[in-house]
GROMACS .gro file of C-alpha atoms in nm:
model
  221
    1UNK     CA    1  -1.986  -4.213  -3.863
    2UNK     CA    2  -1.688  -3.978  -3.898
    3UNK     CA    3  -1.921  -3.703  -4.022
    4UNK     CA    4  -2.157  -3.772  -3.732
    5UNK     CA    5  -1.865  -3.732  -3.489
    6UNK     CA    6  -1.755  -3.395  -3.632
    7UNK     CA    7  -1.750  -3.107  -3.379
    8UNK     CA    8  -2.023  -2.918  -3.567
    9UNK     CA    9  -2.274  -3.203  -3.523
   10UNK     CA   10  -2.199  -3.289  -3.160
   11UNK     CA   11  -2.490  -3.210  -2.932
   12UNK     CA   12  -2.319  -3.081  -2.623
   13UNK     CA   13  -2.638  -3.007  -2.429
   14UNK     CA   14  -2.757  -3.366  -2.478
   15UNK     CA   15  -2.415  -3.482  -2.366
   16UNK     CA   16  -2.456  -3.287  -2.041
   17UNK     CA   17  -2.810  -3.417  -1.996
   18UNK     CA   18  -2.745  -3.788  -2.061
   19UNK     CA   19  -2.384  -3.797  -1.948
   20UNK     CA   20  -2.251  -3.910  -2.289
   21UNK     CA   21  -2.248  -3.790  -2.649
   22UNK     CA   22  -2.539  -3.943  -2.847
   23UNK     CA   23  -2.311  -4.024  -3.139
   24UNK     CA   24  -2.096  -4.245  -2.921
   25UNK     CA   25  -2.395  -4.472  -2.867
   26UNK     CA   26  -2.414  -4.547  -3.238
   27UNK     CA   27  -2.038  -4.594  -3.258
   28UNK     CA   28  -2.055  -4.855  -2.985
   29UNK     CA   29  -2.346  -5.031  -3.156
   30UNK     CA   30  -2.153  -5.037  -3.482
   31UNK     CA   31  -1.841  -5.178  -3.320
   32UNK     CA   32  -2.043  -5.436  -3.126
   33UNK     CA   33  -2.202  -5.550  -3.454
   34UNK     CA   34  -1.860  -5.582  -3.616
   35UNK     CA   35  -1.731  -5.797  -3.331
   36UNK     CA   36  -2.043  -6.015  -3.338
   37UNK     CA   37  -2.026  -6.049  -3.719
   38UNK     CA   38  -1.662  -6.158  -3.709
   39UNK     CA   39  -1.733  -6.424  -3.448
   40UNK     CA   40  -2.045  -6.543  -3.632
   41UNK     CA   41  -1.867  -6.575  -3.966
   42UNK     CA   42  -1.589  -6.779  -3.809
   43UNK     CA   43  -1.847  -7.020  -3.664
   44UNK     CA   44  -2.036  -7.046  -3.996
   45UNK     CA   45  -1.710  -7.099  -4.184
   46UNK     CA   46  -1.608  -7.380  -3.950
   47UNK     CA   47  -1.950  -7.547  -3.988
   48UNK     CA   48  -1.937  -7.535  -4.369
   49UNK     CA   49  -1.583  -7.670  -4.378
   50UNK     CA   50  -1.677  -7.956  -4.148
   51UNK     CA   51  -1.992  -8.041  -4.348
   52UNK     CA   52  -1.819  -8.027  -4.688
   53UNK     CA   53  -1.495  -8.193  -4.587
   54UNK     CA   54  -1.649  -8.537  -4.649
   55UNK     CA   55  -1.742  -8.459  -5.011
   56UNK     CA   56  -1.431  -8.259  -5.109
   57UNK     CA   57  -1.106  -8.461  -5.093
   58UNK     CA   58  -0.883  -8.144  -5.106
   59UNK     CA   59  -0.927  -8.001  -4.756
   60UNK     CA   60  -0.678  -7.714  -4.789
   61UNK     CA   61  -0.845  -7.578  -5.100
   62UNK     CA   62  -1.182  -7.604  -4.931
   63UNK     CA   63  -1.060  -7.401  -4.630
   64UNK     CA   64  -0.913  -7.137  -4.861
   65UNK     CA   65  -1.237  -7.102  -5.059
   66UNK     CA   66  -1.439  -7.091  -4.739
   67UNK     CA   67  -1.220  -6.813  -4.598
   68UNK     CA   68  -1.250  -6.616  -4.922
   69UNK     CA   69  -1.628  -6.648  -4.922
   70UNK     CA   70  -1.642  -6.547  -4.556
   71UNK     CA   71  -1.441  -6.231  -4.627
   72UNK     CA   72  -1.667  -6.135  -4.918
   73UNK     CA   73  -1.975  -6.191  -4.704
   74UNK     CA   74  -1.821  -5.987  -4.424
   75UNK     CA   75  -1.749  -5.692  -4.654
   76UNK     CA   76  -2.102  -5.708  -4.798
   77UNK     CA   77  -2.269  -5.719  -4.457
   78UNK     CA   78  -2.050  -5.439  -4.320
   79UNK     CA   79  -2.140  -5.209  -4.609
   80UNK     CA   80  -2.512  -5.282  -4.564
   81UNK     CA   81  -2.499  -5.234  -4.190
   82UNK     CA   82  -2.297  -4.914  -4.228
   83UNK     CA   83  -2.575  -4.761  -4.438
   84UNK     CA   84  -2.834  -4.886  -4.193
   85UNK     CA   85  -2.633  -4.746  -3.903
   86UNK     CA   86  -2.633  -4.398  -4.058
   87UNK     CA   87  -3.013  -4.404  -4.086
   88UNK     CA   88  -3.051  -4.548  -3.737
   89UNK     CA   89  -2.812  -4.289  -3.597
   90UNK     CA   90  -3.003  -4.001  -3.750
   91UNK     CA   91  -3.334  -4.124  -3.611
   92UNK     CA   92  -3.184  -4.209  -3.272
   93UNK     CA   93  -2.999  -3.880  -3.228
   94UNK     CA   94  -3.282  -3.657  -3.349
   95UNK     CA   95  -3.583  -3.838  -3.197
   96UNK     CA   96  -3.461  -4.043  -2.901
   97UNK     CA   97  -3.139  -3.897  -2.761
   98UNK     CA   98  -3.249  -3.536  -2.796
   99UNK     CA   99  -3.356  -3.292  -2.525
  100UNK     CA  100  -3.678  -3.097  -2.596
  101UNK     CA  101  -3.655  -2.718  -2.580
  102UNK     CA  102  -3.875  -2.705  -2.268
  103UNK     CA  103  -3.648  -2.941  -2.070
  104UNK     CA  104  -3.360  -2.780  -1.886
  105UNK     CA  105  -3.077  -2.908  -1.675
  106UNK     CA  106  -3.092  -2.824  -1.302
  107UNK     CA  107  -2.795  -2.592  -1.347
  108UNK     CA  108  -2.984  -2.400  -1.618
  109UNK     CA  109  -3.305  -2.347  -1.421
  110UNK     CA  110  -3.188  -2.008  -1.280
  111UNK     CA  111  -3.122  -1.889  -1.636
  112UNK     CA  112  -3.486  -1.952  -1.720
  113UNK     CA  113  -3.607  -1.774  -1.408
  114UNK     CA  114  -3.368  -1.480  -1.439
  115UNK     CA  115  -3.342  -1.440  -1.812
  116UNK     CA  116  -3.078  -1.204  -1.948
  117UNK     CA  117  -2.992  -1.125  -2.306
  118UNK     CA  118  -2.644  -1.162  -2.445
  119UNK     CA  119  -2.583  -0.787  -2.444
  120UNK     CA  120  -2.659  -0.762  -2.071
  121UNK     CA  121  -2.428  -1.052  -1.994
  122UNK     CA  122  -2.146  -0.892  -2.192
  123UNK     CA  123  -2.203  -0.560  -2.013
  124UNK     CA  124  -2.190  -0.734  -1.676
  125UNK     CA  125  -1.870  -0.914  -1.767
  126UNK     CA  126  -1.716  -0.586  -1.886
  127UNK     CA  127  -1.818  -0.410  -1.564
  128UNK     CA  128  -1.679  -0.696  -1.359
  129UNK     CA  129  -1.346  -0.675  -1.542
  130UNK     CA  130  -1.330  -0.299  -1.481
  131UNK     CA  131  -1.407  -0.347  -1.111
  132UNK     CA  132  -1.132  -0.605  -1.084
  133UNK     CA  133  -0.883  -0.363  -1.241
  134UNK     CA  134  -0.993  -0.085  -1.003
  135UNK     CA  135  -0.963  -0.320  -0.706
  136UNK     CA  136  -0.612  -0.424  -0.808
  137UNK     CA  137  -0.513  -0.058  -0.845
  138UNK     CA  138  -0.651   0.019  -0.498
  139UNK     CA  139  -0.463  -0.275  -0.349
  140UNK     CA  140  -0.138  -0.155  -0.507
  141UNK     CA  141  -0.203   0.200  -0.383
  142UNK     CA  142  -0.275   0.074  -0.031
  143UNK     CA  143   0.048  -0.125  -0.027
  144UNK     CA  144   0.243   0.180  -0.143
  145UNK     CA  145   0.075   0.396   0.123
  146UNK     CA  146   0.155   0.144   0.396
  147UNK     CA  147   0.518   0.136   0.285
  148UNK     CA  148   0.534   0.516   0.292
  149UNK     CA  149   0.375   0.525   0.639
  150UNK     CA  150   0.629   0.273   0.764
  151UNK     CA  151   0.911   0.486   0.628
  152UNK     CA  152   0.763   0.796   0.792
  153UNK     CA  153   0.734   0.608   1.121
  154UNK     CA  154   1.102   0.516   1.111
  155UNK     CA  155   1.199   0.876   1.032
  156UNK     CA  156   0.977   0.999   1.314
  157UNK     CA  157   1.143   0.760   1.558
  158UNK     CA  158   1.483   0.893   1.451
  159UNK     CA  159   1.367   1.253   1.495
  160UNK     CA  160   1.224   1.175   1.838
  161UNK     CA  161   1.556   1.021   1.935
  162UNK     CA  162   1.741   1.330   1.821
  163UNK     CA  163   1.507   1.555   2.018
  164UNK     CA  164   1.551   1.343   2.330
  165UNK     CA  165   1.926   1.361   2.282
  166UNK     CA  166   1.916   1.740   2.251
  167UNK     CA  167   1.702   1.773   2.562
  168UNK     CA  168   1.934   1.549   2.763
  169UNK     CA  169   2.234   1.737   2.628
  170UNK     CA  170   2.084   2.067   2.739
  171UNK     CA  171   2.006   1.921   3.080
  172UNK     CA  172   2.365   1.797   3.119
  173UNK     CA  173   2.504   2.134   3.020
  174UNK     CA  174   2.276   2.315   3.264
  175UNK     CA  175   2.362   2.067   3.538
  176UNK     CA  176   2.735   2.135   3.501
  177UNK     CA  177   2.692   2.501   3.418
  178UNK     CA  178   2.811   2.628   3.758
  179UNK     CA  179   3.147   2.445   3.726
  180UNK     CA  180   3.448   2.550   3.520
  181UNK     CA  181   3.434   2.539   3.143
  182UNK     CA  182   3.677   2.248   3.138
  183UNK     CA  183   3.462   2.032   3.365
  184UNK     CA  184   3.135   2.135   3.197
  185UNK     CA  185   3.274   2.062   2.853
  186UNK     CA  186   3.400   1.720   2.961
  187UNK     CA  187   3.058   1.639   3.108
  188UNK     CA  188   2.882   1.740   2.786
  189UNK     CA  189   3.126   1.539   2.574
  190UNK     CA  190   3.066   1.237   2.793
  191UNK     CA  191   2.692   1.271   2.751
  192UNK     CA  192   2.737   1.304   2.374
  193UNK     CA  193   2.948   0.988   2.359
  194UNK     CA  194   2.682   0.809   2.562
  195UNK     CA  195   2.390   0.914   2.342
  196UNK     CA  196   2.540   0.917   1.996
  197UNK     CA  197   2.517   0.537   1.950
  198UNK     CA  198   2.147   0.521   2.035
  199UNK     CA  199   2.061   0.814   1.808
  200UNK     CA  200   2.280   0.705   1.518
  201UNK     CA  201   2.489   1.024   1.515
  202UNK     CA  202   2.840   1.015   1.375
  203UNK     CA  203   2.999   1.249   1.628
  204UNK     CA  204   3.367   1.171   1.680
  205UNK     CA  205   3.479   1.356   1.991
  206UNK     CA  206   3.742   1.193   2.203
  207UNK     CA  207   3.925   1.308   2.513
  208UNK     CA  208   4.218   1.445   2.314
  209UNK     CA  209   3.990   1.667   2.105
  210UNK     CA  210   3.812   1.783   2.418
  211UNK     CA  211   4.143   1.861   2.589
  212UNK     CA  212   4.264   2.064   2.292
  213UNK     CA  213   3.936   2.252   2.278
  214UNK     CA  214   3.954   2.330   2.651
  215UNK     CA  215   4.316   2.446   2.625
  216UNK     CA  216   4.228   2.670   2.333
  217UNK     CA  217   3.934   2.812   2.523
  218UNK     CA  218   4.148   2.873   2.833
  219UNK     CA  219   4.409   3.043   2.617
  220UNK     CA  220   4.148   3.270   2.469
  221UNK     CA  221   4.017   3.357   2.813
   0.00000   0.00000   0.00000
């Protein structure tokens, strides 16, 4: 039975067809016979002891001899049935619990209709693996491109902000252009201080710096 249950002799297709391994059927029959034999021998032993207890005055010796004979009979019958089970298992597995070559499972019907050799299947699997690698590479490239586009969008927004700041600065300068240099410069510095936070510019121009610049310019004039 151990040889019959080896992986090399297991019929996996029959197991899928019937829902169980054919060898397990014989194992269950063998175990059922063992259980039945043990129960039967206990009953027979009890009957013999009861029948012979009237003729044999030593009851304990009679029970011991009956148990010894029962064990010998059990070993003999188990050996005989084990040989018979091997023959029965071979016939049952090969002739009864076997699927003919022309019988297919429902899942295998498409394989019969669309037959493909092993080489074609291997080529298809290889092509599928290559396509998966190409797809993964394209996904990674797309993610990198999207990240780069997002970075470019942020840079473009910063540049647009700088351009708007320059245009507004020019407009402020032109608006105050008819006044004195001191007033025009103060107006421009005020516009710079107003716009530098929104544009992210690190321009540090305070009133003191503007005053010094105006005094220097007036001195030069």
